[in-house]
Amino acid sequence: MADKPTSGEVFGVPYNFDRPSMGRMLSSYWQPGEGMLVEKPFGVGYTLNLANWRSWIVVAVAGALLWQEQQGVTEGTEGTEDEPVEVIVDDDD
């Protein structure tokens, strides 16, 4: 039985299932001179290149949206207890 390749591309999407090492992890997330997206060190697809300034904007926007969502959850729960609701159905046929 032939060995299956542990890295390559399928339909233009890269994959890599080699055992990750710390050096490979660090070098894949920090690639100066490359674009915003780089191949993942383990798994399928792409990840952010933290050496690119555009990636930090994406991280900041995602963090701001997460913070805003958490603030909305904590502010929206003040004074809203689970109370019974009366429903009136008008059935005039």
XYZ file of C-alpha atoms in Angstrom:
93
model
C 0.000 0.000 0.000
C 1.432 3.393 -1.009
C 2.146 6.060 1.577
C -0.162 9.046 1.320
C 1.487 12.480 1.136
C 1.286 14.475 4.358
C 1.455 17.871 2.643
C 0.386 19.340 -0.664
C -2.584 21.075 -2.278
C -6.140 20.050 -3.044
C -8.106 22.350 -5.374
C -5.571 25.109 -4.682
C -5.926 24.892 -0.884
C -2.760 23.837 0.947
C -2.683 21.139 3.602
C 0.058 19.933 5.919
C -0.288 17.064 8.373
C 3.393 16.722 9.280
C 4.066 16.732 13.021
C 4.387 20.424 13.968
C 7.549 21.671 15.637
C 7.979 24.901 17.592
C 10.366 26.295 14.996
C 8.016 25.565 12.118
C 5.090 27.089 14.036
C 6.993 30.327 14.749
C 8.419 30.621 11.242
C 5.027 30.118 9.608
C 3.276 32.858 11.601
C 6.095 35.388 11.083
C 7.174 35.677 7.440
C 8.433 39.181 6.598
C 8.096 40.024 2.925
C 5.143 37.691 2.398
C 1.482 38.622 2.031
C -1.179 38.829 4.718
C -2.122 35.139 4.429
C 0.373 32.274 4.600
C 0.012 28.497 4.639
C -0.888 26.983 8.001
C 1.889 25.058 9.750
C -0.561 22.247 10.552
C -3.974 21.560 9.071
C -5.812 22.833 6.031
C -5.883 26.346 4.618
C -4.252 29.647 5.414
C -3.502 31.724 8.506
C -2.521 35.314 9.247
C 1.089 36.400 8.754
C 1.819 38.445 11.881
C 4.772 40.156 10.182
C 2.301 41.974 7.915
C 0.645 45.135 9.279
C -2.704 44.258 7.671
C -2.939 41.165 9.857
C -2.727 43.302 12.988
C -5.646 45.416 11.709
C -7.687 42.228 11.262
C -6.781 41.101 14.800
C -7.656 44.546 16.227
C -11.030 44.668 14.445
C -11.886 41.130 15.568
C -10.898 41.998 19.142
C -12.981 45.200 19.065
C -16.016 43.329 17.747
C -15.623 40.655 20.422
C -15.282 43.314 23.136
C -18.345 45.165 21.813
C -20.371 41.942 21.801
C -19.356 41.154 25.382
C -20.259 44.679 26.506
C -23.684 44.349 24.872
C -24.316 41.061 26.662
C -23.431 42.447 30.088
C -25.323 45.727 29.603
C -28.378 44.070 28.085
C -28.900 41.679 31.012
C -29.370 44.347 33.686
C -32.911 44.256 35.045
C -34.178 41.628 32.648
C -35.255 38.726 34.783
C -37.215 35.805 33.415
C -40.749 36.898 34.193
C -44.000 35.320 33.045
C -45.558 36.940 30.015
C -49.309 37.187 29.490
C -50.386 36.394 25.955
C -53.886 37.355 24.804
C -55.236 35.637 21.715
C -58.274 37.263 20.116
C -60.197 34.535 18.295
C -63.186 36.311 16.707
C -64.134 34.194 13.714
